[in-house]
Tab-separated table of C-alpha atoms in Angstrom:
chain	number	residue	atom	x	y	z
R	1095	MET	CA	15.599	23.741	3.138
R	1096	PRO	CA	11.977	22.796	2.360
R	1097	ILE	CA	11.505	20.023	-0.181
R	1098	GLY	CA	8.889	21.216	-2.652
R	1099	TYR	CA	7.681	17.814	-3.738
R	1100	ALA	CA	7.237	16.572	-0.146
R	1101	LYS	CA	3.957	18.498	0.230
R	1102	ASN	CA	3.851	17.759	3.927
R	1103	PRO	CA	4.860	19.529	7.125
R	1104	TYR	CA	8.492	18.921	8.052
R	1105	THR	CA	9.289	17.664	4.516
R	1106	ALA	CA	8.040	14.193	5.369
R	1107	LEU	CA	7.637	11.646	2.573
R	1108	PRO	CA	5.346	8.617	2.958
R	1109	ASP	CA	7.208	6.499	0.403
R	1110	ALA	CA	10.137	6.237	2.844
R	1111	THR	CA	8.032	5.745	5.970
R	1112	GLY	CA	7.994	1.963	5.691
R	1113	TYR	CA	11.791	1.911	5.854
R	1114	HIS	CA	11.829	4.240	8.847
R	1115	LEU	CA	9.293	2.209	10.807
R	1116	LEU	CA	11.067	-1.055	10.073
R	1117	ASP	CA	14.433	0.382	11.090
R	1118	GLY	CA	12.953	2.065	14.166
R	1119	ARG	CA	11.103	-0.984	15.448
R	1120	ARG	CA	14.185	-2.253	17.275
R	1121	LEU	CA	15.088	0.987	19.028
R	1122	HIS	CA	15.136	0.694	22.809
R	1123	ASN	CA	13.152	3.933	23.051
R	1124	ARG	CA	9.867	3.152	21.304
R	1125	ASP	CA	8.738	6.770	21.295
R	1126	TYR	CA	10.650	7.692	18.144
R	1127	ALA	CA	8.954	5.237	15.798
R	1128	GLY	CA	5.705	5.366	17.756
R	1129	ASP	CA	5.395	9.127	17.468
R	1130	TYR	CA	6.391	8.917	13.808
R	1131	LEU	CA	3.585	6.450	13.136
R	1132	ASP	CA	1.128	8.710	14.957
R	1133	PHE	CA	2.294	11.593	12.774
R	1134	TRP	CA	1.131	9.744	9.663
R	1135	LEU	CA	-2.050	8.226	11.058
R	1136	ARG	CA	-3.341	10.891	13.448
R	1137	GLY	CA	-1.172	13.971	13.065
R	1138	ALA	CA	-0.023	16.497	10.487
R	1139	GLY	CA	1.082	13.814	8.036
R	1140	THR	CA	-2.406	12.375	7.588
R	1141	SER	CA	-3.286	14.553	4.618
R	1142	GLY	CA	-0.131	13.568	2.746
R	1143	ALA	CA	0.101	9.870	3.595
R	1144	ARG	CA	-1.314	8.973	0.185
R	1145	HIS	CA	0.889	11.328	-1.821
R	1146	TYR	CA	3.196	8.454	-2.822
R	1147	SER	CA	2.850	4.690	-2.783
R	1148	GLU	CA	3.386	3.581	0.815
R	1149	TRP	CA	3.494	0.497	3.026
R	1150	ILE	CA	2.847	2.197	6.353
R	1151	THR	CA	0.292	-0.373	7.507
R	1152	SER	CA	2.477	-3.372	6.847
R	1153	ALA	CA	5.467	-1.732	8.526
R	1154	ALA	CA	3.352	-0.750	11.526
R	1155	TYR	CA	2.292	-4.361	11.997
R	1156	GLN	CA	5.871	-5.600	11.642
R	1157	ARG	CA	6.876	-3.093	14.303
R	1158	TYR	CA	4.208	-4.479	16.629
R	1159	LEU	CA	5.655	-7.985	16.199
R	1160	VAL	CA	8.903	-6.653	17.664
R	1161	THR	CA	7.573	-4.313	20.358
R	1162	GLY	CA	4.625	-6.451	21.413
R	1163	ASP	CA	2.615	-3.274	22.053
R	1164	ALA	CA	-0.803	-4.671	21.195
R	1165	ALA	CA	-2.691	-1.706	22.635
R	1166	GLN	CA	-1.016	0.730	20.251
R	1167	ILE	CA	-1.529	-1.273	17.072
R	1168	LYS	CA	-5.135	-2.138	17.987
R	1169	SER	CA	-5.955	1.517	18.606
R	1170	ALA	CA	-4.480	2.362	15.208
R	1171	LEU	CA	-6.843	0.018	13.337
R	1172	PRO	CA	-9.497	2.632	12.332
R	1173	HIS	CA	-6.746	4.910	11.014
R	1174	LEU	CA	-5.082	2.085	9.091
R	1175	ILE	CA	-8.410	1.190	7.481
R	1176	ALA	CA	-8.972	4.840	6.558
R	1177	LEU	CA	-5.541	4.956	4.901
R	1178	TYR	CA	-6.286	1.736	3.011
R	1179	LYS	CA	-9.551	3.124	1.673
R	1180	LYS	CA	-7.824	6.249	0.355
R	1181	TRP	CA	-6.357	4.062	-2.390
R	1182	ASP	CA	-9.735	2.966	-3.776
R	1183	SER	CA	-9.480	5.551	-6.543
R	1184	ASN	CA	-6.398	3.713	-7.854
R	1185	PHE	CA	-8.166	0.359	-8.066
R	1186	THR	CA	-9.487	-1.098	-11.333
R	1187	ASN	CA	-11.886	-4.006	-11.747
R	1188	ASP	CA	-11.391	-6.422	-14.653
R	1189	ILE	CA	-8.280	-4.758	-16.033
R	1190	THR	CA	-7.550	-4.598	-19.756
R	1191	VAL	CA	-4.293	-6.293	-20.772
R	1192	ASN	CA	-2.964	-5.624	-24.281
R	1193	GLY	CA	-6.426	-4.653	-25.467
R	1194	THR	CA	-8.182	-7.650	-23.920
R	1195	GLN	CA	-10.378	-7.350	-20.858
R	1196	SER	CA	-9.495	-9.791	-18.105
R	1197	THR	CA	-11.150	-10.821	-14.855
R	1198	ASN	CA	-8.243	-9.561	-12.770
R	1199	ASP	CA	-8.438	-6.592	-10.388
R	1200	LEU	CA	-5.370	-4.449	-9.664
R	1201	TYR	CA	-4.182	-1.099	-8.351
R	1202	HIS	CA	-2.498	1.277	-10.798
R	1203	GLN	CA	0.112	3.967	-10.263
R	1204	THR	CA	2.367	6.331	-12.210
R	1205	PRO	CA	6.192	6.283	-11.908
R	1206	ILE	CA	6.609	9.491	-9.909
R	1207	SER	CA	3.719	8.717	-7.560
R	1208	ASP	CA	5.114	5.227	-7.093
R	1209	ALA	CA	8.538	6.714	-6.255
R	1210	THR	CA	9.968	4.552	-9.029
R	1211	GLU	CA	10.815	7.131	-11.685
R	1212	TYR	CA	13.835	6.345	-13.853
R	1213	THR	CA	13.070	2.637	-13.730
R	1214	GLU	CA	13.046	0.438	-16.835
R	1215	THR	CA	9.289	0.537	-17.236
R	1216	SER	CA	8.930	4.302	-16.886
R	1217	MET	CA	11.907	5.080	-19.125
R	1218	LYS	CA	10.295	3.191	-22.001
R	1219	SER	CA	7.421	5.667	-21.973
R	1220	SER	CA	7.407	9.177	-23.392
R	1221	ASN	CA	7.405	10.692	-19.898
R	1222	TRP	CA	9.695	9.145	-17.282
R	1223	PHE	CA	7.785	10.777	-14.447
R	1224	SER	CA	4.069	10.721	-15.198
R	1225	GLY	CA	4.058	8.374	-18.187
R	1226	GLY	CA	4.140	4.616	-18.072
R	1227	ALA	CA	1.146	4.352	-15.762
R	1228	GLY	CA	0.401	0.732	-15.055
R	1229	TYR	CA	-0.574	-2.004	-12.654
R	1230	ARG	CA	2.751	-2.040	-10.881
R	1231	PRO	CA	3.982	-4.847	-8.603
R	1232	THR	CA	4.951	-2.260	-5.971
R	1233	ILE	CA	1.592	-0.673	-5.197
R	1234	ASN	CA	-0.196	-4.023	-5.457
R	1235	ALA	CA	2.231	-5.693	-3.068
R	1236	TYR	CA	1.857	-2.799	-0.615
R	1237	MET	CA	-1.930	-3.012	-0.670
R	1238	PHE	CA	-1.935	-6.788	-0.334
R	1239	SER	CA	0.323	-6.610	2.711
R	1240	ALA	CA	-1.820	-3.804	4.161
R	1241	ALA	CA	-4.961	-5.933	3.812
R	1242	GLN	CA	-3.210	-8.839	5.519
R	1243	ALA	CA	-2.028	-6.644	8.391
R	1244	ILE	CA	-5.482	-5.092	8.884
R	1245	SER	CA	-7.052	-8.540	8.963
R	1246	LYS	CA	-4.598	-9.718	11.632
R	1247	ILE	CA	-5.086	-6.622	13.777
R	1248	ALA	CA	-8.864	-6.962	13.465
R	1249	THR	CA	-8.546	-10.535	14.661
R	1250	MET	CA	-6.705	-9.250	17.734
R	1251	ASN	CA	-9.635	-6.905	18.345
R	1252	GLY	CA	-12.156	-9.712	17.930
R	1253	ASP	CA	-13.568	-7.864	14.923
R	1254	THR	CA	-14.765	-10.709	12.708
R	1255	ALA	CA	-16.410	-8.385	10.170
R	1256	THR	CA	-13.184	-6.578	9.337
R	1257	ARG	CA	-10.920	-9.594	9.284
R	1258	ARG	CA	-12.935	-11.206	6.482
R	1259	PRO	CA	-12.915	-9.886	2.896
R	1260	ARG	CA	-16.119	-8.250	1.724
R	1261	THR	CA	-17.944	-10.235	-0.937
R	1262	SER	CA	-21.077	-8.324	-1.920
R	1263	THR	CA	-19.990	-4.854	-2.995
R	1264	THR	CA	-16.268	-5.292	-3.632
R	1265	PRO	CA	-14.218	-7.026	-6.344
R	1266	ARG	CA	-13.729	-10.760	-6.047
R	1267	PRO	CA	-10.287	-11.817	-4.741
R	1268	ARG	CA	-7.907	-12.804	-7.511
R	1269	SER	CA	-4.871	-14.998	-7.091
R	1270	SER	CA	-1.494	-14.130	-8.602
R	1271	ARG	CA	-1.322	-17.602	-10.163
R	1272	ARG	CA	-4.549	-17.054	-12.096
R	1273	ALA	CA	-3.535	-13.579	-13.224
R	1274	CYS	CA	-0.264	-14.826	-14.671
R	1275	ARG	CA	-2.053	-17.537	-16.639
R	1276	THR	CA	-4.469	-15.072	-18.203
R	1277	ARG	CA	-1.766	-12.616	-19.259
R	1278	SER	CA	-1.115	-12.680	-22.992
R	1279	GLY	CA	0.728	-10.779	-25.683
R	1280	THR	CA	3.902	-8.755	-25.410
R	1281	ARG	CA	5.037	-7.236	-22.162
R	1282	SER	CA	3.985	-3.660	-21.546
R	1283	ALA	CA	3.782	-1.201	-18.678
R	1284	THR	CA	0.314	-2.459	-17.827
R	1285	SER	CA	0.957	-6.171	-18.247
R	1286	SER	CA	4.349	-6.627	-16.628
R	1287	CYS	CA	3.182	-7.128	-13.058
R	1288	ARG	CA	1.610	-9.973	-11.169
R	1289	SER	CA	-1.905	-9.783	-9.776
R	1290	THR	CA	-2.441	-9.838	-6.046
R	1291	THR	CA	-5.347	-10.885	-3.899
R	1292	ARG	CA	-7.355	-7.873	-2.740
R	1293	THR	CA	-9.155	-8.336	0.545
R	1294	PRO	CA	-10.654	-4.914	1.282
R	1295	PRO	CA	-11.432	-4.522	4.966
R	1296	THR	CA	-14.763	-3.257	6.184
R	1297	ALA	CA	-14.657	-0.352	8.611
R	1298	PRO	CA	-15.664	-1.362	12.122
């Protein structure tokens, strides 16, 4: 039976893809996980890969560490960068925490789009699904790990421009230690997470 909220061919859901790739990385037949990754990066799943918070890039790199298939992961780099950039609309510079503007930059997400509905944070809001939007640890951790993976793959390709964070037109990297020190006031949906370092890759 079709799953209405999947919004993808074959009822695929990107929020579970990281699990599937990590589990599939040790299969003797590499085609299963390899074809599945291609589905999200080059195939029918491309349009829906951003529908939920996802860690496809990080999982793809972890799979490479097991398979050793450098050619496949290197060829996927442009597609991984394209997926990373799709999340720019969820990124906020100098976030406001409890009414005070900070110098920290984070990604934001709603409970349902983060696949974390019915969690403590969302259930304290008036809408457990679309309420409680905030700078969640999940999406920020996913994007941080994606940036790390892209940088490592770019290094394999000898792409020095992509492996370094941009400094002129993108937010300055912020450390989680600094973000925690600048947090003040009572905990809320937007102040309960830790900042992560954003190192946006530059397309080759």
